[in-house]
Short mmCIF file of C-alpha atoms in Angstrom, two decimals:
data_model
loop_
_atom_site.label_atom_id
_atom_site.label_comp_id
_atom_site.label_asym_id
_atom_site.label_seq_id
_atom_site.Cartn_x
_atom_site.Cartn_y
_atom_site.Cartn_z
CA MET A 1 150.46 36.81 156.46
CA ASN A 2 154.09 36.47 157.46
CA ASP A 3 155.34 33.64 155.23
CA GLY A 4 158.33 35.54 153.86
CA GLN A 5 156.66 36.26 150.53
CA PRO A 6 157.03 39.95 149.59
CA SER A 7 153.92 42.11 149.48
CA TYR A 8 153.15 45.07 147.26
CA ILE A 9 150.75 47.96 146.74
CA VAL A 10 149.58 49.35 143.39
CA GLY A 11 148.65 52.87 142.30
CA LEU A 12 146.63 53.40 139.10
CA ASP A 13 146.45 56.79 137.37
CA PHE A 14 143.78 57.18 134.68
CA GLY A 15 144.92 60.16 132.62
CA SER A 16 143.66 61.89 129.50
CA GLU A 17 145.01 59.50 126.89
CA SER A 18 146.45 56.57 128.84
CA ALA A 19 146.54 54.83 132.18
CA ARG A 20 149.69 54.26 134.23
CA GLY A 21 150.38 51.93 137.11
CA THR A 22 153.16 51.67 139.65
CA LEU A 23 154.10 48.75 141.88
CA LEU A 24 155.61 49.62 145.28
CA ASP A 25 157.14 47.35 147.89
CA ALA A 26 154.71 47.52 150.82
CA ALA A 27 157.47 47.34 153.42
CA THR A 28 160.14 49.64 152.00
CA GLY A 29 158.22 51.93 149.63
CA ALA A 30 160.64 51.19 146.79
CA GLU A 31 159.24 51.37 143.27
CA VAL A 32 159.49 47.91 141.74
CA ALA A 33 157.87 48.42 138.33
CA ILE A 34 155.69 50.72 136.24
CA HIS A 35 153.44 50.02 133.28
CA ILE A 36 151.65 52.37 130.86
CA ASP A 37 148.79 51.51 128.52
CA ALA A 38 147.29 53.88 125.95
CA TYR A 39 143.52 54.00 125.52
CA ALA A 40 142.44 52.32 122.30
CA HIS A 41 140.18 55.22 121.31
CA GLY A 42 142.08 58.05 123.02
CA ILE A 43 140.17 61.33 123.21
CA MET A 44 137.20 61.43 120.84
CA ASP A 45 136.59 65.02 119.75
CA ALA A 46 135.90 64.54 116.03
CA CYS A 47 133.83 61.36 115.78
CA LEU A 48 132.70 58.24 117.63
CA PRO A 49 134.33 54.84 116.99
CA ASN A 50 131.59 54.04 114.42
CA GLY A 51 132.27 57.28 112.55
CA THR A 52 129.38 59.35 113.93
CA PRO A 53 130.62 62.97 113.78
CA LEU A 54 130.75 65.04 116.95
CA PRO A 55 129.72 68.70 117.25
CA PRO A 56 132.29 71.36 118.17
CA ALA A 57 133.43 71.55 121.81
CA TRP A 58 132.73 67.87 122.49
CA SER A 59 135.33 65.65 124.15
CA LEU A 60 134.42 62.03 124.89
CA GLN A 61 135.99 58.73 125.87
CA ASP A 62 135.00 55.07 125.71
CA ALA A 63 134.70 53.53 129.19
CA ALA A 64 135.72 50.15 127.80
CA ASP A 65 139.20 51.58 127.29
CA TYR A 66 139.59 52.12 131.03
CA VAL A 67 138.80 48.48 131.80
CA ALA A 68 141.13 47.23 129.08
CA SER A 69 143.99 49.38 130.35
CA ALA A 70 143.39 48.38 133.96
CA ARG A 71 143.43 44.70 133.01
CA THR A 72 146.67 45.10 131.07
CA ILE A 73 148.41 47.08 133.81
CA LEU A 74 147.27 44.95 136.74
CA THR A 75 148.29 41.78 134.92
CA ALA A 76 151.72 43.20 134.07
CA LEU A 77 152.34 44.42 137.61
CA GLY A 78 150.50 41.88 139.73
CA LYS A 79 150.54 38.45 138.11
CA GLY A 80 151.80 35.98 140.66
CA ARG A 81 152.38 38.68 143.27
CA ARG A 82 150.67 39.37 146.57
CA ILE A 83 149.03 42.77 146.12
CA LEU A 84 147.65 44.14 149.37
CA SER A 85 145.92 47.21 147.99
CA ILE A 86 145.03 49.20 144.90
CA GLY A 87 144.39 52.94 144.89
CA LEU A 88 143.32 54.85 141.81
CA ASP A 89 142.90 58.40 140.62
CA PHE A 90 141.01 59.77 137.65
CA THR A 91 140.71 62.88 135.50
CA ALA A 92 137.73 64.91 136.67
CA SER A 93 135.03 65.62 136.00
CA SER A 94 134.57 62.74 133.55
CA PRO A 95 131.07 61.28 134.15
CA LEU A 96 129.17 58.65 132.19
CA PRO A 97 125.61 57.24 132.12
CA VAL A 98 125.22 53.57 133.07
CA THR A 99 122.49 51.01 133.76
CA ALA A 100 121.65 49.75 137.24
CA GLU A 101 124.18 46.96 136.68
CA GLY A 102 126.90 49.45 135.71
CA THR A 103 126.84 48.85 131.96
CA PRO A 104 127.82 52.03 130.06
CA LEU A 105 125.07 53.23 127.74
CA SER A 106 127.70 53.45 125.01
CA VAL A 107 127.64 49.63 124.91
CA LEU A 108 123.90 49.73 124.19
CA HIS A 109 123.93 52.84 121.96
CA PRO A 110 127.35 53.02 120.24
CA GLY A 111 126.17 55.74 117.85
CA ALA A 112 124.82 58.12 120.52
CA PRO A 113 127.34 60.77 121.69
CA HIS A 114 125.54 61.32 125.00
CA ALA A 115 126.01 57.63 125.86
CA TYR A 116 129.78 58.05 126.29
CA VAL A 117 132.06 59.44 128.99
CA LYS A 118 132.17 63.22 128.88
CA LEU A 119 135.83 63.96 129.51
CA TYR A 120 136.79 66.91 131.69
CA LYS A 121 137.72 68.79 128.50
CA HIS A 122 134.14 68.58 127.20
CA GLN A 123 133.00 72.20 126.83
CA ALA A 124 129.58 71.80 125.24
CA ALA A 125 127.81 71.91 128.64
CA GLN A 126 128.98 75.44 129.41
CA VAL A 127 125.66 77.06 128.47
CA HIS A 128 123.89 74.81 130.99
CA ALA A 129 126.44 75.71 133.67
CA GLU A 130 125.87 79.40 133.07
CA ALA A 131 122.08 79.04 133.27
CA LEU A 132 122.26 77.06 136.51
CA SER A 133 124.78 79.48 138.00
CA ALA A 134 122.65 82.50 137.16
CA ALA A 135 119.53 80.95 138.68
CA HIS A 136 121.09 79.33 141.76
CA ALA A 137 124.22 81.30 142.66
CA GLU A 138 123.40 81.12 146.37
CA ARG A 139 123.53 77.31 146.20
CA PHE A 140 127.18 77.41 145.16
CA ALA A 141 128.68 79.59 147.90
CA HIS A 142 131.73 77.31 148.29
CA PHE A 143 132.29 77.48 144.53
CA GLY A 144 132.26 81.21 143.91
CA GLY A 145 128.54 81.30 143.19
CA ARG A 146 128.88 79.31 139.98
CA ILE A 147 129.52 75.89 138.56
CA SER A 148 131.72 74.97 135.62
CA GLY A 149 130.68 73.40 132.35
CA GLU A 150 133.38 70.83 133.05
CA TRP A 151 131.56 69.49 136.14
CA LEU A 152 129.06 66.68 136.60
CA ILE A 153 125.90 68.73 137.16
CA ALA A 154 126.31 70.77 133.98
CA LYS A 155 127.01 67.63 131.94
CA ALA A 156 123.94 65.95 133.41
CA ALA A 157 121.87 69.02 132.52
CA GLN A 158 123.13 68.89 128.95
CA MET A 159 122.25 65.21 128.59
CA ARG A 160 118.81 65.69 130.16
CA ALA A 161 118.05 68.55 127.74
CA GLU A 162 119.51 67.12 124.56
CA ALA A 163 118.98 63.35 124.93
CA PRO A 164 115.92 62.85 127.20
CA ALA A 165 115.35 59.27 126.01
CA LEU A 166 118.91 58.27 126.94
CA TRP A 167 118.57 60.12 130.23
CA GLY A 168 115.51 57.98 130.90
CA GLU A 169 117.63 54.84 130.45
CA THR A 170 120.32 56.15 132.81
CA ALA A 171 120.12 54.48 136.21
CA ARG A 172 123.36 56.02 137.45
CA PHE A 173 125.28 59.11 136.31
CA ILE A 174 128.72 58.44 137.71
CA GLU A 175 132.29 59.74 137.62
CA GLY A 176 134.70 57.60 135.63
CA GLY A 177 136.83 57.00 138.72
CA ASP A 178 133.86 55.80 140.77
CA TRP A 179 132.73 53.61 137.89
CA MET A 180 136.17 52.03 137.64
CA VAL A 181 136.09 51.19 141.36
CA TRP A 182 132.67 49.60 140.71
CA GLN A 183 134.23 47.43 137.99
CA LEU A 184 137.10 46.31 140.22
CA THR A 185 135.04 45.51 143.30
CA GLY A 186 131.66 44.55 141.85
CA HIS A 187 129.69 47.25 143.68
CA GLU A 188 129.17 51.01 143.53
CA ALA A 189 131.26 53.17 145.87
CA ARG A 190 131.23 56.95 145.26
CA SER A 191 134.13 59.18 146.26
CA TYR A 192 133.57 62.10 148.64
CA GLY A 193 136.22 64.04 146.72
CA PHE A 194 134.46 63.72 143.36
CA ALA A 195 131.09 64.38 145.00
CA THR A 196 132.07 67.62 146.73
CA TYR A 197 134.22 69.27 144.06
CA LYS A 198 132.44 68.06 140.91
CA ALA A 199 128.83 67.51 142.03
CA GLN A 200 128.66 70.11 144.86
CA TYR A 201 127.75 67.59 147.55
CA SER A 202 127.81 68.75 151.17
CA PRO A 203 127.33 66.62 154.30
CA GLU A 204 124.68 69.04 155.55
CA THR A 205 122.45 69.22 152.48
CA GLY A 206 123.59 66.36 150.24
CA TYR A 207 123.65 66.86 146.48
CA PRO A 208 121.83 69.82 144.90
CA ASP A 209 119.82 67.16 143.10
CA ASP A 210 116.80 69.33 142.32
CA LEU A 211 118.73 71.35 139.72
CA VAL A 212 118.47 68.65 137.06
CA GLU A 213 115.28 66.60 136.92
CA GLY A 214 115.99 63.05 138.08
CA LEU A 215 119.64 63.62 138.95
CA GLY A 216 119.25 62.78 142.64
CA GLU A 217 118.09 59.24 141.97
CA ARG A 218 121.07 58.74 139.66
CA LEU A 219 123.64 59.63 142.35
CA ALA A 220 124.60 57.84 145.57
CA PRO A 221 126.00 58.86 148.97
CA PRO A 222 129.81 59.12 148.89
CA LEU A 223 132.49 57.44 151.01
CA PRO A 224 135.44 59.32 152.57
CA VAL A 225 138.78 59.38 150.75
CA GLY A 226 141.28 56.95 152.21
CA GLN A 227 138.54 54.42 152.94
CA ALA A 228 138.18 50.93 151.50
CA ALA A 229 135.59 50.64 148.73
CA GLY A 230 135.82 46.83 148.83
CA LEU A 231 138.04 43.93 147.79
CA LEU A 232 139.25 43.22 144.28
CA SER A 233 136.65 40.83 142.90
CA PRO A 234 137.33 37.13 142.33
CA ALA A 235 136.91 37.69 138.57
CA TRP A 236 139.65 40.32 138.53
CA LEU A 237 141.92 38.18 140.72
CA ALA A 238 141.52 35.34 138.24
CA GLU A 239 142.01 37.51 135.14
CA THR A 240 145.12 39.30 136.40
CA GLY A 241 146.77 36.54 138.42
CA ILE A 242 146.96 38.77 141.49
CA LEU A 243 147.26 36.94 144.79
CA GLY A 244 144.68 38.40 147.15
CA PRO A 245 142.95 39.47 149.20
CA CYS A 246 143.46 42.95 147.77
CA THR A 247 141.74 46.08 149.12
CA VAL A 248 140.54 48.69 146.60
CA ALA A 249 140.38 52.27 147.89
CA VAL A 250 137.80 54.92 147.12
CA ALA A 251 138.80 56.81 143.94
CA VAL A 252 140.48 60.24 144.08
CA ILE A 253 140.63 63.24 141.74
CA ASP A 254 143.91 62.99 139.82
CA SER A 255 145.33 66.36 140.87
CA HIS A 256 144.37 65.87 144.53
CA VAL A 257 145.97 62.44 144.77
CA VAL A 258 149.50 63.86 144.54
CA LEU A 259 149.31 65.54 147.96
CA PRO A 260 150.63 62.73 150.17
CA ALA A 261 153.16 61.66 147.54
CA VAL A 262 154.86 65.08 147.73
CA GLY A 263 154.60 65.41 151.49
CA ALA A 264 151.78 67.97 151.39
CA VAL A 265 149.86 66.70 154.41
CA GLY A 266 149.56 69.92 156.43
CA GLY A 267 148.31 73.48 156.12
CA GLY A 268 150.16 76.41 154.52
CA THR A 269 151.13 74.40 151.43
CA PHE A 270 150.39 75.49 147.85
CA VAL A 271 150.71 72.61 145.36
CA GLY A 272 150.64 72.78 141.59
CA ALA A 273 150.09 69.60 139.56
CA LEU A 274 151.38 70.42 136.09
CA GLY A 275 150.30 68.11 133.30
CA THR A 276 148.05 68.33 130.25
CA SER A 277 146.04 70.73 132.37
CA ALA A 278 147.12 72.24 135.69
CA ALA A 279 145.49 72.11 139.10
CA TYR A 280 146.42 74.19 142.15
CA LEU A 281 145.58 73.08 145.66
CA MET A 282 145.93 75.13 148.80
CA LEU A 283 145.75 73.26 152.11
CA SER A 284 144.59 74.95 155.29
CA GLU A 285 143.64 73.80 158.78
CA ASN A 286 141.23 76.73 159.09
CA PHE A 287 138.44 77.93 156.84
CA GLN A 288 138.59 81.28 155.07
CA PRO A 289 135.79 82.49 152.78
CA LEU A 290 136.46 81.47 149.20
CA PRO A 291 138.71 84.06 147.51
CA GLN A 292 137.00 85.74 144.56
CA GLY A 293 137.77 83.80 141.37
CA ILE A 294 138.95 80.56 143.02
CA GLU A 295 136.92 77.55 141.91
CA GLY A 296 136.01 75.82 145.14
CA VAL A 297 136.77 74.70 148.67
CA ALA A 298 135.81 71.67 150.72
CA ARG A 299 136.91 69.94 153.91
CA ASP A 300 137.99 66.27 154.15
CA SER A 301 137.67 65.86 150.39
CA SER A 302 141.39 65.70 149.60
CA LEU A 303 142.89 64.80 152.98
CA PRO A 304 141.05 64.23 156.27
CA GLY A 305 140.90 67.23 158.60
CA LEU A 306 142.05 69.81 156.05
CA TRP A 307 140.30 72.40 153.91
CA CYS A 308 141.50 72.30 150.32
CA TYR A 309 141.04 75.28 148.00
CA GLU A 310 141.07 74.27 144.34
CA ALA A 311 141.74 76.16 141.12
CA GLY A 312 143.29 75.34 137.78
CA GLN A 313 144.13 75.99 134.16
CA PRO A 314 142.25 73.77 131.68
CA SER A 315 145.12 74.00 129.20
CA PHE A 316 148.73 73.71 130.32
CA GLY A 317 151.08 71.16 128.77
CA ASP A 318 148.67 70.55 125.92
CA CYS A 319 149.04 74.22 124.92
CA LEU A 320 152.78 73.72 124.41
CA GLY A 321 152.10 70.37 122.74
CA TRP A 322 149.72 72.02 120.28
CA PHE A 323 152.33 74.57 119.26
CA VAL A 324 155.09 72.00 118.78
CA ARG A 325 152.85 69.69 116.75
CA GLN A 326 151.62 72.48 114.50
CA PHE A 327 154.78 74.50 113.98
CA ALA A 328 157.89 72.61 115.08
CA ASP A 329 157.26 68.90 114.56
CA ASP A 330 159.98 67.61 112.25
CA GLY A 331 158.85 64.00 112.56
CA ASP A 332 160.06 63.55 116.12
CA LEU A 333 157.84 65.29 118.64
CA ALA A 334 160.30 64.88 121.51
CA SER A 335 163.13 66.49 119.55
CA GLY A 336 160.81 69.35 118.56
CA PHE A 337 160.04 70.00 122.22
CA ALA A 338 163.70 69.80 123.19
CA ARG A 339 164.80 72.15 120.42
CA LEU A 340 162.18 74.81 121.14
CA ASN A 341 162.76 74.54 124.87
CA ALA A 342 166.50 75.11 124.42
CA GLU A 343 165.95 78.03 122.03
CA ALA A 344 163.39 79.64 124.36
CA GLU A 345 165.67 79.21 127.37
CA ALA A 346 168.43 81.08 125.53
CA LEU A 347 166.18 84.16 125.31
CA ARG A 348 165.99 86.75 128.06
CA PRO A 349 162.66 87.35 129.85
CA GLY A 350 160.58 89.70 127.68
CA GLU A 351 163.09 89.65 124.82
CA GLY A 352 160.41 88.82 122.23
CA ARG A 353 158.13 91.67 123.41
CA LEU A 354 155.24 89.20 123.32
CA LEU A 355 152.35 88.47 125.66
CA ALA A 356 149.99 85.51 125.55
CA LEU A 357 146.81 84.60 127.41
CA ASP A 358 146.64 81.01 128.64
CA TRP A 359 143.03 80.42 127.60
CA TRP A 360 143.60 77.83 124.86
CA ASN A 361 140.91 75.57 126.33
CA GLY A 362 138.84 78.23 128.09
CA ASN A 363 139.50 79.86 131.45
CA ARG A 364 138.81 78.62 134.97
CA VAL A 365 140.35 81.44 137.03
CA PRO A 366 139.14 84.09 137.38
CA HIS A 367 136.33 84.00 134.79
CA GLY A 368 135.11 80.39 134.86
CA ASP A 369 134.32 80.60 131.14
CA ALA A 370 135.01 77.66 128.85
CA ALA A 371 134.14 79.76 125.77
CA LEU A 372 137.22 81.98 126.08
CA SER A 373 140.18 81.40 123.78
CA GLY A 374 143.91 81.97 123.53
CA LEU A 375 145.63 85.18 122.52
CA LEU A 376 149.06 86.27 121.28
CA LEU A 377 149.88 89.98 121.48
CA GLY A 378 152.91 91.78 120.05
CA LEU A 379 153.58 89.71 116.92
CA THR A 380 155.74 91.26 114.20
CA ARG A 381 157.43 89.99 111.04
CA LYS A 382 160.56 89.41 113.12
CA THR A 383 158.85 87.14 115.67
CA THR A 384 160.44 83.70 115.91
CA PRO A 385 158.90 80.34 116.89
CA ALA A 386 161.08 80.26 120.00
CA GLU A 387 159.78 83.67 121.09
CA ILE A 388 156.19 82.49 120.69
CA TYR A 389 156.93 79.28 122.56
CA ARG A 390 158.50 81.24 125.41
CA ALA A 391 155.52 83.62 125.52
CA LEU A 392 153.19 80.63 125.79
CA MET A 393 155.26 79.26 128.67
CA GLU A 394 155.22 82.65 130.38
CA SER A 395 151.43 82.86 129.98
CA LEU A 396 151.05 79.55 131.80
CA CYS A 397 153.20 80.89 134.63
CA PHE A 398 151.22 84.16 134.75
CA GLY A 399 147.96 82.20 134.96
CA ALA A 400 149.39 80.19 137.85
CA ARG A 401 150.57 83.40 139.53
CA HIS A 402 147.05 84.82 139.27
CA VAL A 403 145.71 81.80 141.16
CA PHE A 404 148.46 82.20 143.77
CA ASP A 405 147.71 85.90 144.24
CA LEU A 406 143.99 85.25 144.68
CA MET A 407 144.76 82.71 147.41
CA LEU A 408 146.90 85.29 149.20
CA SER A 409 144.24 87.98 148.80
CA GLY A 410 141.78 85.71 150.55
CA GLY A 411 143.91 85.68 153.68
CA LEU A 412 145.33 82.18 153.23
CA ARG A 413 148.73 81.49 154.78
CA ILE A 414 151.23 80.20 152.20
CA GLU A 415 154.53 78.99 153.61
CA ARG A 416 155.61 76.54 150.94
CA VAL A 417 155.18 76.25 147.15
CA LEU A 418 155.47 72.81 145.51
CA MET A 419 155.23 71.97 141.81
CA THR A 420 154.83 68.37 140.73
CA SER A 421 153.68 65.92 138.04
CA GLY A 422 154.98 65.46 134.51
CA LEU A 423 156.09 68.92 133.40
CA ALA A 424 157.56 69.86 136.78
CA GLU A 425 159.63 66.69 136.76
CA ARG A 426 160.82 66.96 133.16
CA ASN A 427 161.24 70.68 132.52
CA PRO A 428 163.48 72.58 134.97
CA PHE A 429 163.38 75.64 132.69
CA LEU A 430 159.62 75.90 133.23
CA VAL A 431 159.93 75.51 137.01
CA GLN A 432 162.64 78.19 137.17
CA MET A 433 160.31 80.48 135.23
CA ILE A 434 157.54 79.80 137.77
CA ALA A 435 159.91 80.73 140.62
CA ASP A 436 160.82 83.94 138.79
CA VAL A 437 157.18 84.84 138.06
CA PHE A 438 156.04 84.02 141.60
CA ALA A 439 159.11 85.71 143.12
CA ARG A 440 159.12 82.78 145.55
CA PRO A 441 161.21 79.64 146.07
CA VAL A 442 159.58 76.67 144.36
CA GLU A 443 160.26 73.07 145.37
CA VAL A 444 159.98 69.99 143.13
CA PRO A 445 159.87 66.61 144.85
CA ALA A 446 162.38 64.02 143.66
CA ILE A 447 159.84 61.32 142.95
CA ARG A 448 158.69 59.62 139.77
CA ASN A 449 155.11 58.86 138.84
CA THR A 450 153.71 61.17 141.51
CA THR A 451 150.04 60.58 140.78
CA CYS A 452 150.47 56.81 140.80
CA VAL A 453 152.39 56.92 144.08
CA GLY A 454 149.72 59.16 145.61
CA ALA A 455 147.05 56.70 144.51
CA ALA A 456 149.05 53.84 146.00
CA ILE A 457 149.25 55.71 149.32
CA HIS A 458 145.45 56.03 149.34
CA GLY A 459 145.25 52.27 148.87
CA ALA A 460 147.74 51.69 151.70
CA VAL A 461 145.70 53.89 154.07
CA ALA A 462 142.47 52.14 153.05
CA ALA A 463 144.00 48.70 153.68
CA GLY A 464 145.50 49.69 157.04
CA ILE A 465 149.06 49.14 155.81
CA VAL A 466 149.84 52.59 157.22
CA ALA A 467 147.93 54.33 159.99
CA ASP A 468 147.25 57.59 158.13
CA PHE A 469 148.40 59.82 155.29
CA ARG A 470 151.33 61.24 157.25
CA GLU A 471 152.76 57.77 157.73
CA GLY A 472 151.95 56.95 154.11
CA ALA A 473 153.81 60.06 152.92
CA ALA A 474 156.81 59.18 155.06
CA ARG A 475 157.03 55.58 153.82
CA PHE A 476 156.09 55.92 150.17
CA GLY A 477 156.37 59.63 149.31
CA ALA A 478 159.18 61.99 148.30
CA ARG A 479 162.19 62.26 150.58
CA GLU A 480 164.23 64.82 148.64
CA PHE A 481 163.33 68.10 146.92
CA THR A 482 165.00 70.39 144.37
CA CYS A 483 164.55 74.06 145.23
CA TYR A 484 164.44 76.73 142.51
CA MET A 485 165.22 80.24 143.76
CA PRO A 486 163.85 83.35 142.01
CA ARG A 487 166.43 85.41 140.07
CA PRO A 488 166.11 89.14 140.84
CA GLU A 489 166.77 90.31 137.27
CA ALA A 490 164.05 88.02 135.90
CA VAL A 491 161.62 88.90 138.69
CA ALA A 492 161.83 92.60 137.77
CA VAL A 493 160.91 91.97 134.11
CA TYR A 494 158.16 89.51 134.93
CA GLU A 495 156.50 91.89 137.37
CA ARG A 496 156.00 94.32 134.47
CA LEU A 497 154.82 91.62 132.07
CA TYR A 498 152.48 90.16 134.66
CA ALA A 499 150.87 93.57 135.20
CA ILE A 500 150.13 93.72 131.45
CA PHE A 501 148.78 90.15 131.59
CA ARG A 502 146.35 91.10 134.35
CA LEU A 503 145.26 94.21 132.44
CA VAL A 504 144.54 92.29 129.24
CA SER A 505 142.85 89.36 130.97
CA ALA A 506 140.48 91.75 132.76
CA ASP A 507 139.32 93.39 129.50
CA ALA A 508 135.59 92.66 129.11
CA THR A 509 135.54 93.85 125.49
CA LEU A 510 138.21 91.32 124.59
CA ARG A 511 136.19 88.53 126.16
CA GLU A 512 133.07 89.65 124.28
CA ALA A 513 135.04 89.46 121.03
CA MET A 514 136.16 85.92 121.86
CA HIS A 515 132.55 84.93 122.49
CA ALA A 516 131.46 86.49 119.20
CA LEU A 517 134.18 84.62 117.28
CA GLY A 518 133.20 81.33 118.87
CA ALA A 519 129.52 81.90 118.02
CA LEU A 520 130.06 82.62 114.31
CA ASP A 521 127.62 80.58 112.24
CA MET A 522 129.62 79.11 109.40
#
């Protein structure tokens, strides 16, 4: 159409506790509006909405919250506007059981924990992941010979073992992002990105669907990222007031979606997405065997034509949030963060003589063990809250450095380091610390709402608004970057602290003690 009416694209980001949407001008790439909507039930880790208590290590969500947030956001951004495309990303792996029509089993069984979305933070499937990994290590060569308790297969195994009747009612076991695309378009469309990284799909052998009885029939072949999943349904057009037709793209893993938004569309780029958790992505044109300890690698699953090595920290910003809420919240959480951040920044590296391990929600790299826990070493009666807070920040940077070093040890070429998403945008002190710990320049793109913009670019590619992700990055992505240079005096101290961090994190006896503490029968 060329009637002079402006056209727009939308990016939806389904995060841990809320969804966010951004509206971009399709011609200029300018951000026109944003809208955020919190999930009604948030993260359910104590009880279900009807009061049914949850066991330890459970973390669930109500799929109805995703639909409600999407409706609110799309109405706020799109009512009366011509929206050409919608792209969306989702926390992963966050699967749910549904009927053949796509109805979540939680609608039919509101008191059954296994009927709900198992959020990526859900740790109760770890024992199933370990059993599958021990028995089928050769099947997971691109994933270090193991799968995580956070991933779809382990969560399916847990449901099959613990709730066989509900498993029998499950027609589809599906990632939350794929399910949301189903709701928007009216038909199922699985994402190749979710399938490869979270369900170990490969184009040669398909899913390893024999590992959990009946899983294969509850999955479906995936579609490539950047491809259209379908059009926004007439019902959604009517409900939101969007002027169509509007193309909906295949869903994308939330951390992976940032790549085109920050200009990471070629090899040699290491990208960290720093939010509640942290994900690290290493892009390469050529394949190298998976470095020991890195979580996984796949081709065409994040961007077409590129291998993407993936690793992460299951607790990042939420570790700092926990400390502020418990020990520095004076009624205003934001002011507590700001005060501790300023006090920690005034300290010199290593001044508190403290060391922390960043395992507050388990460990992905190098141990792949959700049962591990956090640690603070060096506490005395003189230790201050600011010193602890700084040690926690340093531990996050050391964990990221460990991932970086493993990538290098695997022979991967790293020419550029980018840090993005919420914490990178809001906390320059943290990014400077990363540069000092890495002893490398670190760039932060000058762009807001990175995940939403990345999702919008996926929608633009799917709708043919841009020819490919390079053009999408150029039109809609970051144009300017802030570069943080390592400071030699800080680098020298952090090299010594990092060596201690590696020594402690490699201690098998310490990990055994953590397991024993977690297994105490109270």
